[in-house]
Amino acid sequence: MCEIFCFNSNKPKEVNECLKCFYNHSEEHPHGWGLANMHDDNFEITKEPVKASCSEHLKDILANPVIGNNIFAHIRLATIGEIISPNCHPFTKVDDNNRSWVLIHNGTIFDYPQLDEYKDMETGDTDSERILLYLIDKVNEFESEKGCKSNPFERFSLLKHLIEDLSFNNKLNLMIFDGEVMYIHSNMQNSLYYLKNEDGILIATTPVTDDENWKPVEINKLFCLHDGEILLESKEHSNEYVQTEEQLAYINKFIESLGEKNGEYN
């Protein structure tokens, strides 16, 4: 599948060494890379459908300081969707109240028919982009009924129920930023780790520093991060994802089909 990374802090920090370590995993995740640096006044999002280790553009980016307090990174091992730029993470969309949302995903949606209606609306053809469109639709509906913008506590409560429902029989390791706060969810054992220190919070599929204090993210919970702290934490749900032989065979068959279509990956 994919690997995901985020950094959340109360003030901008340089994260180049973490990013270099993260993108070094691209040999096993060759189908694209992405980077999002979410500032208060603008979002810088860059992505390419090439192996991160082969990207001259990424080398140029990492040759200069990457500084921010809300940063996402992604390397893709495709399980749904072709190897094209619109299918690379992060995905972003503006909601009806002009908040810019950003999402990265490690996992696969095997069964959630409610996402099907977004196939004609997305720019690419991934389940991950459809997740973002679906969640924003629900936020828009909630705020329309309320008649005003929601606060982070209300959005957390709404997303908690939506993500719990989405996670049933699906792998759903998610990182989401709504322009104000960050949301983290994992439902597979030992598939996401975090490090809390004086700089903030680092979260990644595998540790990206030599620090011995990395710990597994608690599964089946939604966390809300703000300024390098856990602002909110949900109760545990019961939808732990355990990969079946059938699902693994499906994923491997899809990856093999991409290799046949595209030859050797860049």
PDB file of C-alpha atoms in Angstrom:
ATOM      1  CA  MET A   1       0.000   0.000   0.000  1.00  0.00           C
ATOM      2  CA  CYS A   2       1.298   3.505   0.761  1.00  0.00           C
ATOM      3  CA  GLU A   3       3.277   5.292   3.452  1.00  0.00           C
ATOM      4  CA  ILE A   4       2.188   8.525   5.118  1.00  0.00           C
ATOM      5  CA  PHE A   5       3.905  11.173   7.239  1.00  0.00           C
ATOM      6  CA  CYS A   6       2.871  14.299   9.105  1.00  0.00           C
ATOM      7  CA  PHE A   7       4.379  16.956  11.338  1.00  0.00           C
ATOM      8  CA  ASN A   8       2.283  19.139  13.639  1.00  0.00           C
ATOM      9  CA  SER A   9       3.717  21.910  15.824  1.00  0.00           C
ATOM     10  CA  ASN A  10       2.919  25.260  17.394  1.00  0.00           C
ATOM     11  CA  LYS A  11       5.623  26.979  15.341  1.00  0.00           C
ATOM     12  CA  PRO A  12       7.402  26.301  12.047  1.00  0.00           C
ATOM     13  CA  LYS A  13      10.288  23.836  12.102  1.00  0.00           C
ATOM     14  CA  GLU A  14      12.580  22.405   9.441  1.00  0.00           C
ATOM     15  CA  VAL A  15      11.800  18.751   8.639  1.00  0.00           C
ATOM     16  CA  ASN A  16      14.191  17.964   5.771  1.00  0.00           C
ATOM     17  CA  GLU A  17      15.974  15.070   7.493  1.00  0.00           C
ATOM     18  CA  CYS A  18      12.665  13.401   8.342  1.00  0.00           C
ATOM     19  CA  LEU A  19      11.427  13.850   4.785  1.00  0.00           C
ATOM     20  CA  LYS A  20      14.630  12.473   3.278  1.00  0.00           C
ATOM     21  CA  CYS A  21      14.321   9.361   5.436  1.00  0.00           C
ATOM     22  CA  PHE A  22      10.639   9.021   4.558  1.00  0.00           C
ATOM     23  CA  TYR A  23      11.122   9.365   0.794  1.00  0.00           C
ATOM     24  CA  ASN A  24      13.976   6.831   0.894  1.00  0.00           C
ATOM     25  CA  HIS A  25      11.262   4.181   1.287  1.00  0.00           C
ATOM     26  CA  SER A  26      10.091   4.812  -2.273  1.00  0.00           C
ATOM     27  CA  GLU A  27      11.756   1.694  -3.682  1.00  0.00           C
ATOM     28  CA  GLU A  28       8.861  -0.250  -2.167  1.00  0.00           C
ATOM     29  CA  HIS A  29       6.374   2.546  -2.972  1.00  0.00           C
ATOM     30  CA  PRO A  30       7.252   3.592  -6.538  1.00  0.00           C
ATOM     31  CA  HIS A  31       3.959   4.938  -7.911  1.00  0.00           C
ATOM     32  CA  GLY A  32       4.257   8.591  -6.913  1.00  0.00           C
ATOM     33  CA  TRP A  33       5.067  11.054  -4.162  1.00  0.00           C
ATOM     34  CA  GLY A  34       3.473  14.128  -2.643  1.00  0.00           C
ATOM     35  CA  LEU A  35       4.237  16.909  -0.180  1.00  0.00           C
ATOM     36  CA  ALA A  36       1.926  19.461   1.428  1.00  0.00           C
ATOM     37  CA  ASN A  37       3.070  22.401   3.561  1.00  0.00           C
ATOM     38  CA  MET A  38      -0.028  24.037   5.008  1.00  0.00           C
ATOM     39  CA  HIS A  39       0.578  27.615   6.158  1.00  0.00           C
ATOM     40  CA  ASP A  40      -2.070  29.918   7.603  1.00  0.00           C
ATOM     41  CA  ASP A  41      -2.228  32.010   4.452  1.00  0.00           C
ATOM     42  CA  ASN A  42      -1.567  29.448   1.722  1.00  0.00           C
ATOM     43  CA  PHE A  43      -1.048  25.747   0.980  1.00  0.00           C
ATOM     44  CA  GLU A  44       1.964  24.519  -0.983  1.00  0.00           C
ATOM     45  CA  ILE A  45       1.136  21.136  -2.528  1.00  0.00           C
ATOM     46  CA  THR A  46       3.437  19.307  -4.918  1.00  0.00           C
ATOM     47  CA  LYS A  47       3.071  15.772  -6.270  1.00  0.00           C
ATOM     48  CA  GLU A  48       4.319  13.630  -9.142  1.00  0.00           C
ATOM     49  CA  PRO A  49       3.464  10.138 -10.473  1.00  0.00           C
ATOM     50  CA  VAL A  50       7.102   9.015 -10.359  1.00  0.00           C
ATOM     51  CA  LYS A  51       9.242   7.207  -7.812  1.00  0.00           C
ATOM     52  CA  ALA A  52      10.405   9.737  -5.207  1.00  0.00           C
ATOM     53  CA  SER A  53      14.030   8.631  -5.478  1.00  0.00           C
ATOM     54  CA  CYS A  54      13.963   9.424  -9.220  1.00  0.00           C
ATOM     55  CA  SER A  55      12.343  12.858  -8.950  1.00  0.00           C
ATOM     56  CA  GLU A  56      14.589  15.803  -9.770  1.00  0.00           C
ATOM     57  CA  HIS A  57      11.839  18.143  -8.605  1.00  0.00           C
ATOM     58  CA  LEU A  58      11.776  16.520  -5.163  1.00  0.00           C
ATOM     59  CA  LYS A  59      15.575  16.696  -4.968  1.00  0.00           C
ATOM     60  CA  ASP A  60      15.377  20.424  -5.680  1.00  0.00           C
ATOM     61  CA  ILE A  61      12.740  20.876  -2.948  1.00  0.00           C
ATOM     62  CA  LEU A  62      14.775  18.990  -0.351  1.00  0.00           C
ATOM     63  CA  ALA A  63      17.951  20.885  -1.270  1.00  0.00           C
ATOM     64  CA  ASN A  64      16.370  23.875   0.489  1.00  0.00           C
ATOM     65  CA  PRO A  65      14.866  24.081   3.985  1.00  0.00           C
ATOM     66  CA  VAL A  66      11.300  22.731   4.193  1.00  0.00           C
ATOM     67  CA  ILE A  67       9.867  24.684   7.116  1.00  0.00           C
ATOM     68  CA  GLY A  68       6.309  24.515   8.445  1.00  0.00           C
ATOM     69  CA  ASN A  69       4.098  23.543  11.347  1.00  0.00           C
ATOM     70  CA  ASN A  70       1.530  21.472   9.410  1.00  0.00           C
ATOM     71  CA  ILE A  71       3.209  19.179   6.883  1.00  0.00           C
ATOM     72  CA  PHE A  72       2.044  16.019   5.073  1.00  0.00           C
ATOM     73  CA  ALA A  73       4.092  13.662   2.901  1.00  0.00           C
ATOM     74  CA  HIS A  74       3.058  10.570   0.956  1.00  0.00           C
ATOM     75  CA  ILE A  75       4.600   7.831  -1.168  1.00  0.00           C
ATOM     76  CA  ARG A  76       2.260   5.668  -3.177  1.00  0.00           C
ATOM     77  CA  LEU A  77       1.946   1.964  -3.776  1.00  0.00           C
ATOM     78  CA  ALA A  78      -1.180   1.884  -5.889  1.00  0.00           C
ATOM     79  CA  THR A  79      -4.046  -0.463  -5.038  1.00  0.00           C
ATOM     80  CA  ILE A  80      -6.764   1.506  -6.859  1.00  0.00           C
ATOM     81  CA  GLY A  81      -6.230   4.001  -9.679  1.00  0.00           C
ATOM     82  CA  GLU A  82      -3.689   4.480 -12.454  1.00  0.00           C
ATOM     83  CA  ILE A  83      -0.199   5.950 -12.085  1.00  0.00           C
ATOM     84  CA  ILE A  84      -1.062   9.533 -12.975  1.00  0.00           C
ATOM     85  CA  SER A  85      -0.645  12.865 -11.194  1.00  0.00           C
ATOM     86  CA  PRO A  86      -4.352  13.263 -10.219  1.00  0.00           C
ATOM     87  CA  ASN A  87      -4.085   9.963  -8.309  1.00  0.00           C
ATOM     88  CA  CYS A  88      -1.097  11.062  -6.219  1.00  0.00           C
ATOM     89  CA  HIS A  89      -1.665  12.255  -2.669  1.00  0.00           C
ATOM     90  CA  PRO A  90      -2.272  14.727  -1.042  1.00  0.00           C
ATOM     91  CA  PHE A  91      -5.788  15.493  -2.210  1.00  0.00           C
ATOM     92  CA  THR A  92      -7.291  18.890  -1.506  1.00  0.00           C
ATOM     93  CA  LYS A  93     -10.675  20.577  -1.780  1.00  0.00           C
ATOM     94  CA  VAL A  94     -12.351  23.728  -0.468  1.00  0.00           C
ATOM     95  CA  ASP A  95     -15.613  23.308   1.452  1.00  0.00           C
ATOM     96  CA  ASP A  96     -18.665  25.563   1.278  1.00  0.00           C
ATOM     97  CA  ASN A  97     -17.321  27.773   4.065  1.00  0.00           C
ATOM     98  CA  ASN A  98     -14.020  28.320   2.251  1.00  0.00           C
ATOM     99  CA  ARG A  99     -11.851  26.023   4.371  1.00  0.00           C
ATOM    100  CA  SER A 100      -9.163  24.193   2.404  1.00  0.00           C
ATOM    101  CA  TRP A 101      -8.979  20.497   3.326  1.00  0.00           C
ATOM    102  CA  VAL A 102      -6.024  18.181   2.647  1.00  0.00           C
ATOM    103  CA  LEU A 103      -6.045  14.371   2.943  1.00  0.00           C
ATOM    104  CA  ILE A 104      -3.534  11.545   2.616  1.00  0.00           C
ATOM    105  CA  HIS A 105      -4.461   7.877   2.978  1.00  0.00           C
ATOM    106  CA  ASN A 106      -2.706   4.568   3.517  1.00  0.00           C
ATOM    107  CA  GLY A 107      -5.141   1.781   2.843  1.00  0.00           C
ATOM    108  CA  THR A 108      -7.837   0.475   0.566  1.00  0.00           C
ATOM    109  CA  ILE A 109     -11.615   0.793   0.573  1.00  0.00           C
ATOM    110  CA  PHE A 110     -12.902  -2.660  -0.321  1.00  0.00           C
ATOM    111  CA  ASP A 111     -16.551  -2.074   0.470  1.00  0.00           C
ATOM    112  CA  TYR A 112     -18.305   1.273   0.976  1.00  0.00           C
ATOM    113  CA  PRO A 113     -20.969   1.886  -1.704  1.00  0.00           C
ATOM    114  CA  GLN A 114     -21.625   5.457  -0.499  1.00  0.00           C
ATOM    115  CA  LEU A 115     -18.352   6.511  -2.136  1.00  0.00           C
ATOM    116  CA  ASP A 116     -19.441   5.363  -5.599  1.00  0.00           C
ATOM    117  CA  GLU A 117     -21.400   8.545  -6.327  1.00  0.00           C
ATOM    118  CA  TYR A 118     -18.143  10.536  -6.207  1.00  0.00           C
ATOM    119  CA  LYS A 119     -16.500   8.653  -9.076  1.00  0.00           C
ATOM    120  CA  ASP A 120     -17.778  11.212 -11.585  1.00  0.00           C
ATOM    121  CA  MET A 121     -16.738  14.150  -9.395  1.00  0.00           C
ATOM    122  CA  GLU A 122     -13.114  13.308  -8.622  1.00  0.00           C
ATOM    123  CA  THR A 123     -10.170  14.436 -10.719  1.00  0.00           C
ATOM    124  CA  GLY A 124      -8.553  11.000 -10.659  1.00  0.00           C
ATOM    125  CA  ASP A 125      -9.895   7.524  -9.926  1.00  0.00           C
ATOM    126  CA  THR A 126      -8.821   6.628  -6.382  1.00  0.00           C
ATOM    127  CA  ASP A 127     -10.823   5.593  -3.356  1.00  0.00           C
ATOM    128  CA  SER A 128      -8.738   8.065  -1.318  1.00  0.00           C
ATOM    129  CA  GLU A 129      -9.946  11.125  -3.215  1.00  0.00           C
ATOM    130  CA  ARG A 130     -13.516   9.877  -2.899  1.00  0.00           C
ATOM    131  CA  ILE A 131     -13.080   9.705   0.888  1.00  0.00           C
ATOM    132  CA  LEU A 132     -12.207  13.414   0.971  1.00  0.00           C
ATOM    133  CA  LEU A 133     -15.143  14.385  -1.246  1.00  0.00           C
ATOM    134  CA  TYR A 134     -17.514  12.327   0.893  1.00  0.00           C
ATOM    135  CA  LEU A 135     -16.313  13.786   4.197  1.00  0.00           C
ATOM    136  CA  ILE A 136     -16.510  17.364   2.929  1.00  0.00           C
ATOM    137  CA  ASP A 137     -20.018  16.727   1.606  1.00  0.00           C
ATOM    138  CA  LYS A 138     -21.090  15.628   5.070  1.00  0.00           C
ATOM    139  CA  VAL A 139     -19.458  18.658   6.695  1.00  0.00           C
ATOM    140  CA  ASN A 140     -21.221  20.918   4.185  1.00  0.00           C
ATOM    141  CA  GLU A 141     -24.559  19.258   4.982  1.00  0.00           C
ATOM    142  CA  PHE A 142     -23.998  19.665   8.726  1.00  0.00           C
ATOM    143  CA  GLU A 143     -23.087  23.338   8.443  1.00  0.00           C
ATOM    144  CA  SER A 144     -25.970  24.039   6.046  1.00  0.00           C
ATOM    145  CA  GLU A 145     -28.427  22.614   8.576  1.00  0.00           C
ATOM    146  CA  LYS A 146     -26.712  24.513  11.398  1.00  0.00           C
ATOM    147  CA  GLY A 147     -26.772  27.754   9.429  1.00  0.00           C
ATOM    148  CA  CYS A 148     -23.186  28.735  10.266  1.00  0.00           C
ATOM    149  CA  LYS A 149     -19.631  27.435  10.408  1.00  0.00           C
ATOM    150  CA  SER A 150     -18.824  24.552  12.720  1.00  0.00           C
ATOM    151  CA  ASN A 151     -16.094  24.654  15.327  1.00  0.00           C
ATOM    152  CA  PRO A 152     -13.315  22.033  15.593  1.00  0.00           C
ATOM    153  CA  PHE A 153     -15.168  20.142  18.329  1.00  0.00           C
ATOM    154  CA  GLU A 154     -18.262  19.771  16.151  1.00  0.00           C
ATOM    155  CA  ARG A 155     -16.228  18.704  13.127  1.00  0.00           C
ATOM    156  CA  PHE A 156     -14.331  16.181  15.243  1.00  0.00           C
ATOM    157  CA  SER A 157     -17.582  14.656  16.479  1.00  0.00           C
ATOM    158  CA  LEU A 158     -18.936  14.410  12.937  1.00  0.00           C
ATOM    159  CA  LEU A 159     -15.737  12.948  11.465  1.00  0.00           C
ATOM    160  CA  LYS A 160     -15.464  10.465  14.330  1.00  0.00           C
ATOM    161  CA  HIS A 161     -18.743   8.812  13.339  1.00  0.00           C
ATOM    162  CA  LEU A 162     -18.079   8.995   9.590  1.00  0.00           C
ATOM    163  CA  ILE A 163     -14.594   7.505   9.838  1.00  0.00           C
ATOM    164  CA  GLU A 164     -15.712   4.752  12.198  1.00  0.00           C
ATOM    165  CA  ASP A 165     -18.370   3.749   9.655  1.00  0.00           C
ATOM    166  CA  LEU A 166     -15.870   3.931   6.768  1.00  0.00           C
ATOM    167  CA  SER A 167     -13.378   1.743   8.615  1.00  0.00           C
ATOM    168  CA  PHE A 168     -15.577  -1.362   8.714  1.00  0.00           C
ATOM    169  CA  ASN A 169     -13.800  -4.043   6.599  1.00  0.00           C
ATOM    170  CA  ASN A 170     -11.535  -1.343   5.113  1.00  0.00           C
ATOM    171  CA  LYS A 171      -7.974  -0.250   5.895  1.00  0.00           C
ATOM    172  CA  LEU A 172      -8.230   3.385   6.872  1.00  0.00           C
ATOM    173  CA  ASN A 173      -5.021   5.047   7.988  1.00  0.00           C
ATOM    174  CA  LEU A 174      -5.828   8.715   7.434  1.00  0.00           C
ATOM    175  CA  MET A 175      -4.250  12.111   7.957  1.00  0.00           C
ATOM    176  CA  ILE A 176      -6.541  15.091   7.347  1.00  0.00           C
ATOM    177  CA  PHE A 177      -6.068  18.833   7.779  1.00  0.00           C
ATOM    178  CA  ASP A 178      -9.131  21.109   7.627  1.00  0.00           C
ATOM    179  CA  GLY A 179      -7.285  24.429   7.578  1.00  0.00           C
ATOM    180  CA  GLU A 180      -7.393  24.679  11.352  1.00  0.00           C
ATOM    181  CA  VAL A 181      -6.732  21.299  12.988  1.00  0.00           C
ATOM    182  CA  MET A 182      -5.314  17.917  11.990  1.00  0.00           C
ATOM    183  CA  TYR A 183      -7.045  14.520  12.289  1.00  0.00           C
ATOM    184  CA  ILE A 184      -5.274  11.151  12.577  1.00  0.00           C
ATOM    185  CA  HIS A 185      -6.819   7.676  12.356  1.00  0.00           C
ATOM    186  CA  SER A 186      -5.435   4.154  12.101  1.00  0.00           C
ATOM    187  CA  ASN A 187      -7.255   0.830  12.306  1.00  0.00           C
ATOM    188  CA  MET A 188      -4.410  -1.633  11.672  1.00  0.00           C
ATOM    189  CA  GLN A 189      -1.943  -2.805  14.302  1.00  0.00           C
ATOM    190  CA  ASN A 190       1.648  -1.544  13.984  1.00  0.00           C
ATOM    191  CA  SER A 191       0.984   0.453  10.818  1.00  0.00           C
ATOM    192  CA  LEU A 192       1.427   3.993  12.188  1.00  0.00           C
ATOM    193  CA  TYR A 193       3.869   5.388  14.770  1.00  0.00           C
ATOM    194  CA  TYR A 194       4.279   8.727  16.561  1.00  0.00           C
ATOM    195  CA  LEU A 195       6.985  10.699  18.328  1.00  0.00           C
ATOM    196  CA  LYS A 196       6.145  13.560  20.694  1.00  0.00           C
ATOM    197  CA  ASN A 197       8.982  15.913  21.590  1.00  0.00           C
ATOM    198  CA  GLU A 198       9.742  19.594  22.157  1.00  0.00           C
ATOM    199  CA  ASP A 199       9.403  20.281  18.419  1.00  0.00           C
ATOM    200  CA  GLY A 200       5.870  18.897  18.135  1.00  0.00           C
ATOM    201  CA  ILE A 201       4.390  15.606  16.951  1.00  0.00           C
ATOM    202  CA  LEU A 202       5.773  13.426  14.151  1.00  0.00           C
ATOM    203  CA  ILE A 203       3.617  10.574  12.805  1.00  0.00           C
ATOM    204  CA  ALA A 204       4.677   8.109  10.119  1.00  0.00           C
ATOM    205  CA  THR A 205       4.061   4.621   8.788  1.00  0.00           C
ATOM    206  CA  THR A 206       7.565   3.738   9.990  1.00  0.00           C
ATOM    207  CA  PRO A 207       9.794   5.865  12.274  1.00  0.00           C
ATOM    208  CA  VAL A 208      11.812   8.502  10.394  1.00  0.00           C
ATOM    209  CA  THR A 209      14.389   9.317  13.083  1.00  0.00           C
ATOM    210  CA  ASP A 210      16.722   7.265  15.285  1.00  0.00           C
ATOM    211  CA  ASP A 211      14.921   8.384  18.437  1.00  0.00           C
ATOM    212  CA  GLU A 212      13.982   5.363  20.567  1.00  0.00           C
ATOM    213  CA  ASN A 213      10.765   6.977  21.835  1.00  0.00           C
ATOM    214  CA  TRP A 214       8.604   6.241  18.789  1.00  0.00           C
ATOM    215  CA  LYS A 215       5.395   4.477  19.816  1.00  0.00           C
ATOM    216  CA  PRO A 216       2.521   2.842  17.908  1.00  0.00           C
ATOM    217  CA  VAL A 217      -0.489   5.070  17.338  1.00  0.00           C
ATOM    218  CA  GLU A 218      -3.489   3.659  19.195  1.00  0.00           C
ATOM    219  CA  ILE A 219      -5.758   2.028  16.652  1.00  0.00           C
ATOM    220  CA  ASN A 220      -9.514   2.479  16.190  1.00  0.00           C
ATOM    221  CA  LYS A 221      -9.451   6.026  17.552  1.00  0.00           C
ATOM    222  CA  LEU A 222      -9.660   9.443  15.946  1.00  0.00           C
ATOM    223  CA  PHE A 223      -7.182  12.026  17.234  1.00  0.00           C
ATOM    224  CA  CYS A 224      -7.343  15.779  16.691  1.00  0.00           C
ATOM    225  CA  LEU A 225      -4.002  17.614  16.775  1.00  0.00           C
ATOM    226  CA  HIS A 226      -3.387  21.328  17.143  1.00  0.00           C
ATOM    227  CA  ASP A 227      -0.147  23.210  17.848  1.00  0.00           C
ATOM    228  CA  GLY A 228       1.782  20.001  18.533  1.00  0.00           C
ATOM    229  CA  GLU A 229      -0.678  18.690  21.120  1.00  0.00           C
ATOM    230  CA  ILE A 230      -3.540  16.198  21.146  1.00  0.00           C
ATOM    231  CA  LEU A 231      -6.609  18.409  21.357  1.00  0.00           C
ATOM    232  CA  LEU A 232      -9.234  15.642  21.208  1.00  0.00           C
ATOM    233  CA  GLU A 233      -9.283  11.839  21.340  1.00  0.00           C
ATOM    234  CA  SER A 234     -12.273   9.624  20.580  1.00  0.00           C
ATOM    235  CA  LYS A 235     -13.365   6.438  22.277  1.00  0.00           C
ATOM    236  CA  GLU A 236     -12.146   3.224  20.670  1.00  0.00           C
ATOM    237  CA  HIS A 237     -14.333   1.619  18.004  1.00  0.00           C
ATOM    238  CA  SER A 238     -14.277  -2.085  17.056  1.00  0.00           C
ATOM    239  CA  ASN A 239     -13.379  -1.962  13.343  1.00  0.00           C
ATOM    240  CA  GLU A 240      -9.789  -3.192  13.440  1.00  0.00           C
ATOM    241  CA  TYR A 241      -8.549  -4.068   9.965  1.00  0.00           C
ATOM    242  CA  VAL A 242      -6.940  -7.483   9.488  1.00  0.00           C
ATOM    243  CA  GLN A 243      -5.960  -8.189   5.904  1.00  0.00           C
ATOM    244  CA  THR A 244      -7.499 -11.321   4.373  1.00  0.00           C
ATOM    245  CA  GLU A 245      -5.860 -13.586   1.810  1.00  0.00           C
ATOM    246  CA  GLU A 246      -8.527 -12.550  -0.674  1.00  0.00           C
ATOM    247  CA  GLN A 247      -7.784  -8.863  -0.191  1.00  0.00           C
ATOM    248  CA  LEU A 248      -4.030  -9.428  -0.470  1.00  0.00           C
ATOM    249  CA  ALA A 249      -4.518 -11.366  -3.702  1.00  0.00           C
ATOM    250  CA  TYR A 250      -6.633  -8.511  -5.088  1.00  0.00           C
ATOM    251  CA  ILE A 251      -3.970  -5.939  -4.218  1.00  0.00           C
ATOM    252  CA  ASN A 252      -1.124  -7.986  -5.693  1.00  0.00           C
ATOM    253  CA  LYS A 253      -3.071  -8.609  -8.894  1.00  0.00           C
ATOM    254  CA  PHE A 254      -3.713  -4.878  -9.307  1.00  0.00           C
ATOM    255  CA  ILE A 255      -0.053  -3.997  -8.732  1.00  0.00           C
ATOM    256  CA  GLU A 256       1.017  -6.614 -11.271  1.00  0.00           C
ATOM    257  CA  SER A 257      -1.420  -5.155 -13.811  1.00  0.00           C
ATOM    258  CA  LEU A 258       0.166  -1.712 -13.371  1.00  0.00           C
ATOM    259  CA  GLY A 259       3.575  -3.190 -14.070  1.00  0.00           C
ATOM    260  CA  GLU A 260       2.327  -4.807 -17.267  1.00  0.00           C
ATOM    261  CA  LYS A 261       0.844  -1.504 -18.479  1.00  0.00           C
ATOM    262  CA  ASN A 262       3.756   0.729 -17.559  1.00  0.00           C
ATOM    263  CA  GLY A 263       6.848  -1.449 -17.765  1.00  0.00           C
ATOM    264  CA  GLU A 264       9.599  -0.608 -15.314  1.00  0.00           C
ATOM    265  CA  TYR A 265       8.633   2.223 -12.970  1.00  0.00           C
ATOM    266  CA  ASN A 266      10.623   5.441 -13.112  1.00  0.00           C
TER     267      ASN A 266
END
